[in-house]
Amino acid sequence: MTDIMNATVLLSNFVIIPVLAYGSQLALGALGVTLVYGILRFANFAHGDLMAFGTMITILVTWWLQSIGVSFGPLPTALLALPVAIVFTIAMALFTDRAVYRFYRRKRSTPAIFVIASIGVMFVLNGIVRFIIGPNDQQFADGERFIIKARSFKHMTGLNEGLAFKVSQGLTIGIVFVLVISLFWFLQNTRTGKAMRAYSDNEDLALLSGIDPEKVVMVTWIITAALATIAGTLYGLDKSFKPFTYFQLLLPFFAAAIVGGIGKPVGAIIGGFVVAFSEISITYAYKKFLKYLVPENWAPEGLVQFLSTDYKFAVSFLILVLVLLIRPMGILKGRVI
Amino acid sequence: MNNVQRSVLSFALIACLLLIVGLFQSWSLMLSILNLCLISSVMALGVNIQWGYAGLFNVGTMGFAALGGVAAVLVSKGPVPEAWAVGGWNLIIAAFLFMLTVTLAIITYRRIKRGTLRLLVLSGTIILGIFATRYFSDPAIADIEAVNPALTGYLGGIGLPILFSWIVGGVFAAGAAWVIGKIALGLRSDYLAIATLGISEIIIAILKNEDWLTRGVKNVAGLPRPVPYEIDLQKSDWFINLTEWLNSNSLYGLSSIEREDLLSSSVTEFSGIYVKLCYTGLFAAVLVIILTMSVMALNSPWGRMMRAIRDNETSAAAMGKNITGRHLQVFIIGSAVIGIAGAMLTTLDGQLTPGTYNPLRFTFLIWVMVIVGGSGNNLGSVLGGFLIWLTWIEAEPVGVWLIDGATGWLGGTNPIRLHLMDAAQHMRLFMMGLVLLFVMRFNPGGILPEVTKVGKLSN
């Protein structure tokens, strides 16, 4: 019995809790990608760098708050800085829309042109972030680190395996939960939310019904920028901030959005967790886990790891390919490709 | 201004810029930049074949270039007999089992009708296949990587001259493109972009991790060169005589000791330049061959068909053109060109370093070259390759110089000034983005727009 408990705790510690936290972060990012795809109808390659931009502002404001001695008790100071960062990021997103995308929208350019334009925006944002904060790793988490420490968990339960639950993980799961619920309430019940869904469903019909496209697009950017900043900050608190890593997160975001069914917000959330679960469970070494469960002489010799951890991004892409082959519309019947 | 005048003018401008670099920085640096300009142009031509001719949105350039690099290692390095002895057979069996699995999976997929049965048989085949393959490949890989890991730890190559790898690199990239094309072509344009971006990341991940193949992040250094080594040149008489003859003006009338000193330093300097010039010759030859072939292809009936498909798939299909087949074909050709360029790049570097492949530099920068140069115009891609690479390299010294000048009044140790000087190199990303956005907005055809000939009938 203790062995089973130990195995469960081990798996929770190294797979389930990280999947919940990482999956929530991916879900927020994929929501941004999917909203832009649903309303503006292009795959936004600049999303990762928009996230990096927002997180950079959070970090700068956090540093300033720390320097004047403000703190948020046991919670990270970054949460206080977040609203300011969201405002800046929204301004940036609206500015890029005004300066870049609106022109192509009026011309009704093909999606490929939009994507190339977003590559341009990606370069610009990437340059700005590296210019201001540099290309290196930044740690900005402060306050308490753990909700449950591994050692006190062992002490409490008397098990061999410890369970650590970081504040950043708890915060991520909590904040994402609240955000997702309010986003769905907004999309389902408010006038603007309904207008957005109508516009996403059928642009011409929505225009005929008197929906102002510019307003819909503006609200989309506001939501996307806010989600990107929050996702970026939570990811940065959980791991660390590095501009290049944020750029690379683009791939799991796309994978999550497409797996769930692109253009469908619920799909993005499901997709986020599917991708996170596959990435972590396929690259986890099950040796210790199996040792608890099987008789001693059956214990495996190798690490029992399907793929090395460096293949993380490859896993998200493999899922993407599988979905494209088997069910191209994604789990929730998004737009047909 | 017509396109001919534009081309002459822009290439003259680039020549001037290169001259300025040569005169004010150094000729050796100028040649390094020129060599990379040539390679970038070949890559840009590859992307242009896919995007400009056929409208295929491939952002996996990095992956194909890396495959070219792998070819350079596998062709030029000598084999490691010990590694073959300990793990060769197991690895061959594993490869055979892997192929068998793939073949069986494809047969199952085709022969059994869609449904639960197919899903079960298919997953059973794949899972069994993976276990069988890994049963042989795991010990093989462990054995191979244990052979003298500090120096080899991989199978090595076949030890042929590295020039062959340029062709092999093209073949590798073409093979990968065939597989990828079979899976991903036919997706909507921006989906194809996401898919190829992902595949290129996978290729890099494999190169970083499969040590038995290319030593992973331990890198393979010291690839043999297709051109002479500086050391050999400095010892050979004909080269010293050549340097003496070239420098006869400055050597004239010096005492014998001064003459010896000056001669030996010029020989050292000139040997470096000579080696780079040899590379320039080789790369320029490849560029000219590929450019000529591209221009001929674009002007042929095949090129017209491609553009017809790009501009209106439905009507081209109605004329009986096989859209998917043509797309696959042009995807393979373009990727092969990128693979050749990748092999050339690794040859120039003399080493394969999987850690340095970065999508910003190897994929998106190439795209900026194509768009800025003029998509659909081959000469435009070459121009874009030269112009953008020059800007990319020179943005750093120019940026530092500008910031140094602009913040000089702040004093030498001012933290803001120091930060700006330090960060100046990142301005090039910002600049590239701006250039791309401005060209797209105000000059969407690029510097040398596509030439569309008006047929006789419509006049």
PDB file of N, CA and C in Angstrom, chain B residues 228-296:
ATOM      1  N   PRO B 228      43.063  24.978 -50.210  1.00  0.00           N
ATOM      2  CA  PRO B 228      44.314  24.776 -49.457  1.00  0.00           C
ATOM      3  C   PRO B 228      44.269  25.354 -48.050  1.00  0.00           C
ATOM      4  N   TYR B 229      45.143  24.872 -47.186  1.00  0.00           N
ATOM      5  CA  TYR B 229      45.267  25.407 -45.833  1.00  0.00           C
ATOM      6  C   TYR B 229      46.305  26.531 -45.832  1.00  0.00           C
ATOM      7  N   GLU B 230      46.090  27.509 -44.930  1.00  0.00           N
ATOM      8  CA  GLU B 230      46.996  28.656 -44.876  1.00  0.00           C
ATOM      9  C   GLU B 230      48.431  28.211 -44.634  1.00  0.00           C
ATOM     10  N   ILE B 231      48.615  27.253 -43.693  1.00  0.00           N
ATOM     11  CA  ILE B 231      49.954  26.807 -43.310  1.00  0.00           C
ATOM     12  C   ILE B 231      50.721  26.281 -44.524  1.00  0.00           C
ATOM     13  N   ASP B 232      50.020  25.459 -45.326  1.00  0.00           N
ATOM     14  CA  ASP B 232      50.680  24.888 -46.502  1.00  0.00           C
ATOM     15  C   ASP B 232      51.069  25.970 -47.491  1.00  0.00           C
ATOM     16  N   LEU B 233      50.144  26.940 -47.642  1.00  0.00           N
ATOM     17  CA  LEU B 233      50.423  28.029 -48.578  1.00  0.00           C
ATOM     18  C   LEU B 233      51.666  28.786 -48.155  1.00  0.00           C
ATOM     19  N   GLN B 234      51.758  29.062 -46.841  1.00  0.00           N
ATOM     20  CA  GLN B 234      52.868  29.882 -46.355  1.00  0.00           C
ATOM     21  C   GLN B 234      54.202  29.197 -46.577  1.00  0.00           C
ATOM     22  N   LYS B 235      54.170  27.849 -46.749  1.00  0.00           N
ATOM     23  CA  LYS B 235      55.436  27.133 -46.937  1.00  0.00           C
ATOM     24  C   LYS B 235      55.773  26.946 -48.414  1.00  0.00           C
ATOM     25  N   SER B 236      54.787  27.120 -49.286  1.00  0.00           N
ATOM     26  CA  SER B 236      55.066  26.768 -50.675  1.00  0.00           C
ATOM     27  C   SER B 236      55.702  27.951 -51.417  1.00  0.00           C
ATOM     28  N   ASP B 237      56.654  27.618 -52.304  1.00  0.00           N
ATOM     29  CA  ASP B 237      57.430  28.639 -52.983  1.00  0.00           C
ATOM     30  C   ASP B 237      56.591  29.489 -53.921  1.00  0.00           C
ATOM     31  N   TRP B 238      55.732  28.809 -54.693  1.00  0.00           N
ATOM     32  CA  TRP B 238      54.970  29.580 -55.678  1.00  0.00           C
ATOM     33  C   TRP B 238      54.131  30.663 -55.006  1.00  0.00           C
ATOM     34  N   PHE B 239      53.620  30.335 -53.789  1.00  0.00           N
ATOM     35  CA  PHE B 239      52.771  31.315 -53.112  1.00  0.00           C
ATOM     36  C   PHE B 239      53.596  32.500 -52.622  1.00  0.00           C
ATOM     37  N   ILE B 240      54.811  32.196 -52.091  1.00  0.00           N
ATOM     38  CA  ILE B 240      55.670  33.285 -51.616  1.00  0.00           C
ATOM     39  C   ILE B 240      56.079  34.166 -52.797  1.00  0.00           C
ATOM     40  N   ASN B 241      56.400  33.519 -53.917  1.00  0.00           N
ATOM     41  CA  ASN B 241      56.758  34.300 -55.103  1.00  0.00           C
ATOM     42  C   ASN B 241      55.611  35.184 -55.560  1.00  0.00           C
ATOM     43  N   LEU B 242      54.403  34.599 -55.509  1.00  0.00           N
ATOM     44  CA  LEU B 242      53.230  35.370 -55.927  1.00  0.00           C
ATOM     45  C   LEU B 242      53.050  36.592 -55.034  1.00  0.00           C
ATOM     46  N   THR B 243      53.176  36.378 -53.722  1.00  0.00           N
ATOM     47  CA  THR B 243      53.033  37.501 -52.793  1.00  0.00           C
ATOM     48  C   THR B 243      54.109  38.542 -53.050  1.00  0.00           C
ATOM     49  N   GLU B 244      55.313  38.083 -53.326  1.00  0.00           N
ATOM     50  CA  GLU B 244      56.417  38.999 -53.570  1.00  0.00           C
ATOM     51  C   GLU B 244      56.127  39.852 -54.801  1.00  0.00           C
ATOM     52  N   TRP B 245      55.586  39.163 -55.808  1.00  0.00           N
ATOM     53  CA  TRP B 245      55.300  39.871 -57.053  1.00  0.00           C
ATOM     54  C   TRP B 245      54.183  40.895 -56.835  1.00  0.00           C
ATOM     55  N   LEU B 246      53.148  40.483 -56.060  1.00  0.00           N
ATOM     56  CA  LEU B 246      52.026  41.393 -55.813  1.00  0.00           C
ATOM     57  C   LEU B 246      52.474  42.603 -55.005  1.00  0.00           C
ATOM     58  N   ASN B 247      53.396  42.387 -54.083  1.00  0.00           N
ATOM     59  CA  ASN B 247      53.821  43.466 -53.200  1.00  0.00           C
ATOM     60  C   ASN B 247      55.125  44.108 -53.659  1.00  0.00           C
ATOM     61  N   SER B 248      55.517  43.880 -54.928  1.00  0.00           N
ATOM     62  CA  SER B 248      56.846  44.331 -55.352  1.00  0.00           C
ATOM     63  C   SER B 248      57.042  45.839 -55.141  1.00  0.00           C
ATOM     64  N   ASN B 249      55.944  46.603 -55.247  1.00  0.00           N
ATOM     65  CA  ASN B 249      56.078  48.045 -55.064  1.00  0.00           C
ATOM     66  C   ASN B 249      56.535  48.413 -53.670  1.00  0.00           C
ATOM     67  N   SER B 250      55.853  47.840 -52.656  1.00  0.00           N
ATOM     68  CA  SER B 250      56.198  48.236 -51.291  1.00  0.00           C
ATOM     69  C   SER B 250      57.493  47.578 -50.835  1.00  0.00           C
ATOM     70  N   LEU B 251      57.875  46.471 -51.492  1.00  0.00           N
ATOM     71  CA  LEU B 251      59.096  45.788 -51.075  1.00  0.00           C
ATOM     72  C   LEU B 251      60.332  46.442 -51.686  1.00  0.00           C
ATOM     73  N   TYR B 252      60.101  47.256 -52.703  1.00  0.00           N
ATOM     74  CA  TYR B 252      61.212  47.807 -53.463  1.00  0.00           C
ATOM     75  C   TYR B 252      62.070  48.717 -52.591  1.00  0.00           C
ATOM     76  N   GLY B 253      63.377  48.530 -52.639  1.00  0.00           N
ATOM     77  CA  GLY B 253      64.312  49.436 -51.997  1.00  0.00           C
ATOM     78  C   GLY B 253      64.403  49.293 -50.494  1.00  0.00           C
ATOM     79  N   LEU B 254      63.957  48.151 -49.941  1.00  0.00           N
ATOM     80  CA  LEU B 254      64.099  47.966 -48.501  1.00  0.00           C
ATOM     81  C   LEU B 254      65.364  47.153 -48.225  1.00  0.00           C
ATOM     82  N   SER B 255      65.902  47.294 -47.019  1.00  0.00           N
ATOM     83  CA  SER B 255      67.056  46.478 -46.650  1.00  0.00           C
ATOM     84  C   SER B 255      66.595  45.029 -46.532  1.00  0.00           C
ATOM     85  N   SER B 256      67.490  44.077 -46.581  1.00  0.00           N
ATOM     86  CA  SER B 256      67.086  42.683 -46.679  1.00  0.00           C
ATOM     87  C   SER B 256      66.330  42.211 -45.437  1.00  0.00           C
ATOM     88  N   ILE B 257      66.692  42.714 -44.240  1.00  0.00           N
ATOM     89  CA  ILE B 257      65.986  42.261 -43.027  1.00  0.00           C
ATOM     90  C   ILE B 257      64.559  42.787 -43.035  1.00  0.00           C
ATOM     91  N   GLU B 258      64.429  44.094 -43.328  1.00  0.00           N
ATOM     92  CA  GLU B 258      63.073  44.679 -43.398  1.00  0.00           C
ATOM     93  C   GLU B 258      62.245  43.957 -44.436  1.00  0.00           C
ATOM     94  N   ARG B 259      62.887  43.639 -45.537  1.00  0.00           N
ATOM     95  CA  ARG B 259      62.232  42.966 -46.641  1.00  0.00           C
ATOM     96  C   ARG B 259      61.696  41.595 -46.207  1.00  0.00           C
ATOM     97  N   GLU B 260      62.546  40.844 -45.480  1.00  0.00           N
ATOM     98  CA  GLU B 260      62.133  39.532 -44.967  1.00  0.00           C
ATOM     99  C   GLU B 260      60.901  39.661 -44.089  1.00  0.00           C
ATOM    100  N   ASP B 261      60.971  40.623 -43.137  1.00  0.00           N
ATOM    101  CA  ASP B 261      59.864  40.825 -42.184  1.00  0.00           C
ATOM    102  C   ASP B 261      58.567  41.141 -42.910  1.00  0.00           C
ATOM    103  N   LEU B 262      58.645  42.142 -43.786  1.00  0.00           N
ATOM    104  CA  LEU B 262      57.448  42.588 -44.477  1.00  0.00           C
ATOM    105  C   LEU B 262      56.889  41.453 -45.337  1.00  0.00           C
ATOM    106  N   LEU B 263      57.802  40.729 -45.997  1.00  0.00           N
ATOM    107  CA  LEU B 263      57.360  39.657 -46.872  1.00  0.00           C
ATOM    108  C   LEU B 263      56.636  38.580 -46.066  1.00  0.00           C
ATOM    109  N   SER B 264      57.234  38.202 -44.923  1.00  0.00           N
ATOM    110  CA  SER B 264      56.599  37.112 -44.159  1.00  0.00           C
ATOM    111  C   SER B 264      55.250  37.557 -43.613  1.00  0.00           C
ATOM    112  N   SER B 265      55.132  38.831 -43.186  1.00  0.00           N
ATOM    113  CA  SER B 265      53.819  39.259 -42.676  1.00  0.00           C
ATOM    114  C   SER B 265      52.813  39.346 -43.827  1.00  0.00           C
ATOM    115  N   SER B 266      53.278  39.788 -45.015  1.00  0.00           N
ATOM    116  CA  SER B 266      52.300  39.834 -46.118  1.00  0.00           C
ATOM    117  C   SER B 266      51.901  38.443 -46.553  1.00  0.00           C
ATOM    118  N   VAL B 267      52.847  37.482 -46.469  1.00  0.00           N
ATOM    119  CA  VAL B 267      52.493  36.121 -46.848  1.00  0.00           C
ATOM    120  C   VAL B 267      51.408  35.588 -45.908  1.00  0.00           C
ATOM    121  N   THR B 268      51.571  35.820 -44.596  1.00  0.00           N
ATOM    122  CA  THR B 268      50.572  35.374 -43.627  1.00  0.00           C
ATOM    123  C   THR B 268      49.218  35.983 -43.939  1.00  0.00           C
ATOM    124  N   GLU B 269      49.205  37.306 -44.173  1.00  0.00           N
ATOM    125  CA  GLU B 269      47.943  37.992 -44.399  1.00  0.00           C
ATOM    126  C   GLU B 269      47.309  37.514 -45.703  1.00  0.00           C
ATOM    127  N   PHE B 270      48.147  37.418 -46.729  1.00  0.00           N
ATOM    128  CA  PHE B 270      47.610  37.088 -48.036  1.00  0.00           C
ATOM    129  C   PHE B 270      47.130  35.636 -48.098  1.00  0.00           C
ATOM    130  N   SER B 271      47.759  34.750 -47.299  1.00  0.00           N
ATOM    131  CA  SER B 271      47.309  33.356 -47.327  1.00  0.00           C
ATOM    132  C   SER B 271      45.858  33.259 -46.860  1.00  0.00           C
ATOM    133  N   GLY B 272      45.505  34.035 -45.811  1.00  0.00           N
ATOM    134  CA  GLY B 272      44.118  34.037 -45.342  1.00  0.00           C
ATOM    135  C   GLY B 272      43.175  34.520 -46.420  1.00  0.00           C
ATOM    136  N   ILE B 273      43.587  35.619 -47.077  1.00  0.00           N
ATOM    137  CA  ILE B 273      42.739  36.184 -48.128  1.00  0.00           C
ATOM    138  C   ILE B 273      42.613  35.215 -49.295  1.00  0.00           C
ATOM    139  N   TYR B 274      43.731  34.548 -49.619  1.00  0.00           N
ATOM    140  CA  TYR B 274      43.720  33.618 -50.747  1.00  0.00           C
ATOM    141  C   TYR B 274      42.723  32.485 -50.504  1.00  0.00           C
ATOM    142  N   VAL B 275      42.749  31.932 -49.270  1.00  0.00           N
ATOM    143  CA  VAL B 275      41.827  30.849 -48.942  1.00  0.00           C
ATOM    144  C   VAL B 275      40.384  31.312 -49.096  1.00  0.00           C
ATOM    145  N   LYS B 276      40.112  32.510 -48.577  1.00  0.00           N
ATOM    146  CA  LYS B 276      38.738  33.009 -48.689  1.00  0.00           C
ATOM    147  C   LYS B 276      38.344  33.231 -50.139  1.00  0.00           C
ATOM    148  N   LEU B 277      39.318  33.701 -50.940  1.00  0.00           N
ATOM    149  CA  LEU B 277      39.025  33.918 -52.357  1.00  0.00           C
ATOM    150  C   LEU B 277      38.679  32.601 -53.044  1.00  0.00           C
ATOM    151  N   CYS B 278      39.374  31.515 -52.654  1.00  0.00           N
ATOM    152  CA  CYS B 278      39.063  30.208 -53.239  1.00  0.00           C
ATOM    153  C   CYS B 278      37.616  29.836 -52.940  1.00  0.00           C
ATOM    154  N   TYR B 279      37.229  30.027 -51.654  1.00  0.00           N
ATOM    155  CA  TYR B 279      35.834  29.748 -51.292  1.00  0.00           C
ATOM    156  C   TYR B 279      34.894  30.603 -52.126  1.00  0.00           C
ATOM    157  N   THR B 280      35.227  31.889 -52.249  1.00  0.00           N
ATOM    158  CA  THR B 280      34.366  32.789 -53.012  1.00  0.00           C
ATOM    159  C   THR B 280      34.154  32.245 -54.415  1.00  0.00           C
ATOM    160  N   GLY B 281      35.262  31.778 -55.031  1.00  0.00           N
ATOM    161  CA  GLY B 281      35.146  31.236 -56.376  1.00  0.00           C
ATOM    162  C   GLY B 281      34.186  30.061 -56.431  1.00  0.00           C
ATOM    163  N   LEU B 282      34.357  29.115 -55.477  1.00  0.00           N
ATOM    164  CA  LEU B 282      33.498  27.933 -55.458  1.00  0.00           C
ATOM    165  C   LEU B 282      32.032  28.315 -55.272  1.00  0.00           C
ATOM    166  N   PHE B 283      31.779  29.161 -54.258  1.00  0.00           N
ATOM    167  CA  PHE B 283      30.393  29.542 -53.950  1.00  0.00           C
ATOM    168  C   PHE B 283      29.777  30.293 -55.115  1.00  0.00           C
ATOM    169  N   ALA B 284      30.577  31.210 -55.716  1.00  0.00           N
ATOM    170  CA  ALA B 284      30.042  31.992 -56.823  1.00  0.00           C
ATOM    171  C   ALA B 284      29.673  31.067 -57.972  1.00  0.00           C
ATOM    172  N   ALA B 285      30.509  30.034 -58.195  1.00  0.00           N
ATOM    173  CA  ALA B 285      30.197  29.100 -59.279  1.00  0.00           C
ATOM    174  C   ALA B 285      28.863  28.415 -59.017  1.00  0.00           C
ATOM    175  N   VAL B 286      28.671  27.925 -57.767  1.00  0.00           N
ATOM    176  CA  VAL B 286      27.409  27.263 -57.436  1.00  0.00           C
ATOM    177  C   VAL B 286      26.245  28.236 -57.629  1.00  0.00           C
ATOM    178  N   LEU B 287      26.435  29.468 -57.129  1.00  0.00           N
ATOM    179  CA  LEU B 287      25.353  30.447 -57.237  1.00  0.00           C
ATOM    180  C   LEU B 287      24.989  30.685 -58.699  1.00  0.00           C
ATOM    181  N   VAL B 288      26.011  30.853 -59.550  1.00  0.00           N
ATOM    182  CA  VAL B 288      25.741  31.138 -60.963  1.00  0.00           C
ATOM    183  C   VAL B 288      24.999  29.963 -61.600  1.00  0.00           C
ATOM    184  N   ILE B 289      25.456  28.727 -61.288  1.00  0.00           N
ATOM    185  CA  ILE B 289      24.785  27.562 -61.878  1.00  0.00           C
ATOM    186  C   ILE B 289      23.318  27.520 -61.443  1.00  0.00           C
ATOM    187  N   ILE B 290      23.086  27.655 -60.116  1.00  0.00           N
ATOM    188  CA  ILE B 290      21.702  27.538 -59.626  1.00  0.00           C
ATOM    189  C   ILE B 290      20.851  28.686 -60.141  1.00  0.00           C
ATOM    190  N   LEU B 291      21.447  29.880 -60.185  1.00  0.00           N
ATOM    191  CA  LEU B 291      20.684  31.040 -60.660  1.00  0.00           C
ATOM    192  C   LEU B 291      20.283  30.849 -62.125  1.00  0.00           C
ATOM    193  N   THR B 292      21.247  30.392 -62.939  1.00  0.00           N
ATOM    194  CA  THR B 292      20.935  30.183 -64.349  1.00  0.00           C
ATOM    195  C   THR B 292      19.819  29.160 -64.511  1.00  0.00           C
ATOM    196  N   MET B 293      19.962  28.057 -63.751  1.00  0.00           N
ATOM    197  CA  MET B 293      18.939  27.024 -63.867  1.00  0.00           C
ATOM    198  C   MET B 293      17.584  27.555 -63.417  1.00  0.00           C
ATOM    199  N   SER B 294      17.574  28.344 -62.344  1.00  0.00           N
ATOM    200  CA  SER B 294      16.296  28.878 -61.850  1.00  0.00           C
ATOM    201  C   SER B 294      15.660  29.787 -62.881  1.00  0.00           C
ATOM    202  N   VAL B 295      16.474  30.659 -63.466  1.00  0.00           N
ATOM    203  CA  VAL B 295      15.920  31.591 -64.443  1.00  0.00           C
ATOM    204  C   VAL B 295      15.350  30.821 -65.629  1.00  0.00           C
ATOM    205  N   MET B 296      16.120  29.808 -66.082  1.00  0.00           N
ATOM    206  CA  MET B 296      15.634  29.031 -67.222  1.00  0.00           C
ATOM    207  C   MET B 296      14.333  28.304 -66.876  1.00  0.00           C
TER     208      MET B 296
END
